[in-house]
Short mmCIF file of C-alpha atoms and ligand atoms in Angstrom, two decimals:
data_model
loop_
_atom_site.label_atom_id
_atom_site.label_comp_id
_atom_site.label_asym_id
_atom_site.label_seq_id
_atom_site.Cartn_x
_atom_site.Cartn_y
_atom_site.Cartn_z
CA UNK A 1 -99.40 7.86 132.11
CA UNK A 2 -100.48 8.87 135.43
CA UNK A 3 -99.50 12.06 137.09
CA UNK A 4 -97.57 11.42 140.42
CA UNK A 5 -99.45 13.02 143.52
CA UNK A 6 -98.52 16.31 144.71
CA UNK A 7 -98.72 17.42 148.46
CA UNK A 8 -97.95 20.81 149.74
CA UNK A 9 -95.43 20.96 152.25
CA UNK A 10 -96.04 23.83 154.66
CA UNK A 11 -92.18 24.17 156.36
CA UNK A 12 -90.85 26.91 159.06
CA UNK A 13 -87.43 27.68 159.10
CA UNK A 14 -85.88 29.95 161.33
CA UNK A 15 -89.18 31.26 162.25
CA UNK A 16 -90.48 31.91 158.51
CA UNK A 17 -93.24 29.37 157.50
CA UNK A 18 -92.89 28.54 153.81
CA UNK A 19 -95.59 26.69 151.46
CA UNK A 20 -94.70 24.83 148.50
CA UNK A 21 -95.81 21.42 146.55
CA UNK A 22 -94.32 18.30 146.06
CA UNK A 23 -94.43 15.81 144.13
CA UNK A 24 -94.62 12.37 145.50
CA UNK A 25 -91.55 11.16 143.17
CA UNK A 26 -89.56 14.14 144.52
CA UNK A 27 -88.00 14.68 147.77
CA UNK A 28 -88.91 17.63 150.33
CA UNK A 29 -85.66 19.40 149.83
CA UNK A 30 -85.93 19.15 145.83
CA UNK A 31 -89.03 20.51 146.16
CA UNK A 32 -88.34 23.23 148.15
CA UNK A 33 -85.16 24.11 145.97
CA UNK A 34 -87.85 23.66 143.27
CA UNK A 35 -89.40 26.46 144.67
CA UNK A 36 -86.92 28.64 146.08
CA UNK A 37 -87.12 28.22 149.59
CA UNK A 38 -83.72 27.87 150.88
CA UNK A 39 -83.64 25.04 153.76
CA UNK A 40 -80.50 23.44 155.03
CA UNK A 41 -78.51 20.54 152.43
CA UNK A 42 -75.02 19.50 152.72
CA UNK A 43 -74.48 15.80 151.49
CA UNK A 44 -78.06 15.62 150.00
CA UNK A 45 -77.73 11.74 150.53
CA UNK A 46 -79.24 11.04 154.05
CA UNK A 47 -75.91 11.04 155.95
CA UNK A 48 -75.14 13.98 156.70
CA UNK A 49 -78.23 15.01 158.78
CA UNK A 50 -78.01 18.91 157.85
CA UNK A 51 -81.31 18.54 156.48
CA UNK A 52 -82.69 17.26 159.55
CA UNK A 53 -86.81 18.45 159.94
CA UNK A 54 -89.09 17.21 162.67
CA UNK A 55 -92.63 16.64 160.86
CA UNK A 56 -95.29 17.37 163.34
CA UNK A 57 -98.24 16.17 160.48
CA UNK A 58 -98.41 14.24 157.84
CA UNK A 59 -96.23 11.27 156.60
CA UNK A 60 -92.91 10.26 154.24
CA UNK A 61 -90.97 7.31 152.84
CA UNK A 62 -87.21 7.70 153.67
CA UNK A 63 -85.57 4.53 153.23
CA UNK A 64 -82.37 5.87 152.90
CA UNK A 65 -82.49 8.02 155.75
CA UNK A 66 -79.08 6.24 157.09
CA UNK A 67 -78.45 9.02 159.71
CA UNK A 68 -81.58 8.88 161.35
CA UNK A 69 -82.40 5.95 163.89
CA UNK A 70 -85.91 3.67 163.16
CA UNK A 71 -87.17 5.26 166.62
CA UNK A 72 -86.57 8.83 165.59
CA UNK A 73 -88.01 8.61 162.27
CA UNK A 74 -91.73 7.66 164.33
CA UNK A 75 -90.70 11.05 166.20
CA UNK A 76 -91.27 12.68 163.14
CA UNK A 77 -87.45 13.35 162.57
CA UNK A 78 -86.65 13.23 159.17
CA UNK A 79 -83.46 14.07 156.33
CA UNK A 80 -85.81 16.28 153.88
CA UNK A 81 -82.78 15.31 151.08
CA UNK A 82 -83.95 11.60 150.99
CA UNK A 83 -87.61 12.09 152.11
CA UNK A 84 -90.59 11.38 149.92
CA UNK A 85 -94.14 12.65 150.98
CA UNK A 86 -96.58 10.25 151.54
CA UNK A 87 -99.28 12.61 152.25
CA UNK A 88 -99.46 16.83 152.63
CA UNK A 89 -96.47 17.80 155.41
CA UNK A 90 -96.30 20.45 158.09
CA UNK A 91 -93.10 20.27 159.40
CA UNK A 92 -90.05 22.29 161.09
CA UNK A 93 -86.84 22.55 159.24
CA UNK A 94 -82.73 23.21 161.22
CA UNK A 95 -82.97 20.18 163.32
CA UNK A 96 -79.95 19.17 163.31
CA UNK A 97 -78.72 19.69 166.35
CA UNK A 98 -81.95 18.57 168.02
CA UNK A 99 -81.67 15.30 166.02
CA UNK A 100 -78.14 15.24 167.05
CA UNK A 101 -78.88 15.55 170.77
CA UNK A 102 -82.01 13.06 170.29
CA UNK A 103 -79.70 10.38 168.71
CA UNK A 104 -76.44 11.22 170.80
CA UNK A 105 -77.09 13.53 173.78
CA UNK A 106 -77.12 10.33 176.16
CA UNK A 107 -73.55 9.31 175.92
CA UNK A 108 -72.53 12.97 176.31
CA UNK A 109 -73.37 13.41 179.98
S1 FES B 201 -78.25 16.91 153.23
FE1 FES B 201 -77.03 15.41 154.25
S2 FES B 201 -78.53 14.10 155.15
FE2 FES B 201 -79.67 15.46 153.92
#
């Protein structure tokens, strides 16, 4: 049997830049648990959006990425809980309330 790939994330959180691999059968957060670098998880089902990262390289598969809208996701938002890399990641973790204002901040004026 065939190995699955393994990337290496490269993810700053509250102003600490972290490296770690990742499968390509695992999600980002797992990983990172994996690994013991402690990013944001509440639901850990892509609802919640406390995992929220904007990725600012690289690529994932999120299909179940329910709390994050299709035009957001090409931002490079993503819910590291439900998010498989596609290729290696450098990426920015805490977005919540950034995603939060992206998806909502219009119909709080
Ligand atoms: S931990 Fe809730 S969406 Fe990821």
């Amino acid at each position: 049997m065939t190995q699955p790939q393994t990337f290496t994330i490269t993810a700053v959180y509250e102003g600490e830049s972290h490296s770690f691999p990742c499968r390509a059968d695992q999600t980002v957060l797992a990983a990172a648990e994996a690994a013991g670098v402690p990013l944001p998880s509440s639901c850990c089902s892509g609802v919640c959006t406390t995992c929220a990262a904007r990725i600012s390289e690289g690529t994932v598969h999120q299909p179940d990425a329910m709390g994050v809208k299709d035009d957001l996701k090409e931002a490079g938002y993503a819910l590291l809980c439900v998010a498989f890399p596609t290729s290696d990641l450098t990426l920015t973790a805490g977005m919540e309330d950034a995603l939060y204002e992206a998806q909502f901040g219009q119909y709080q004026k």
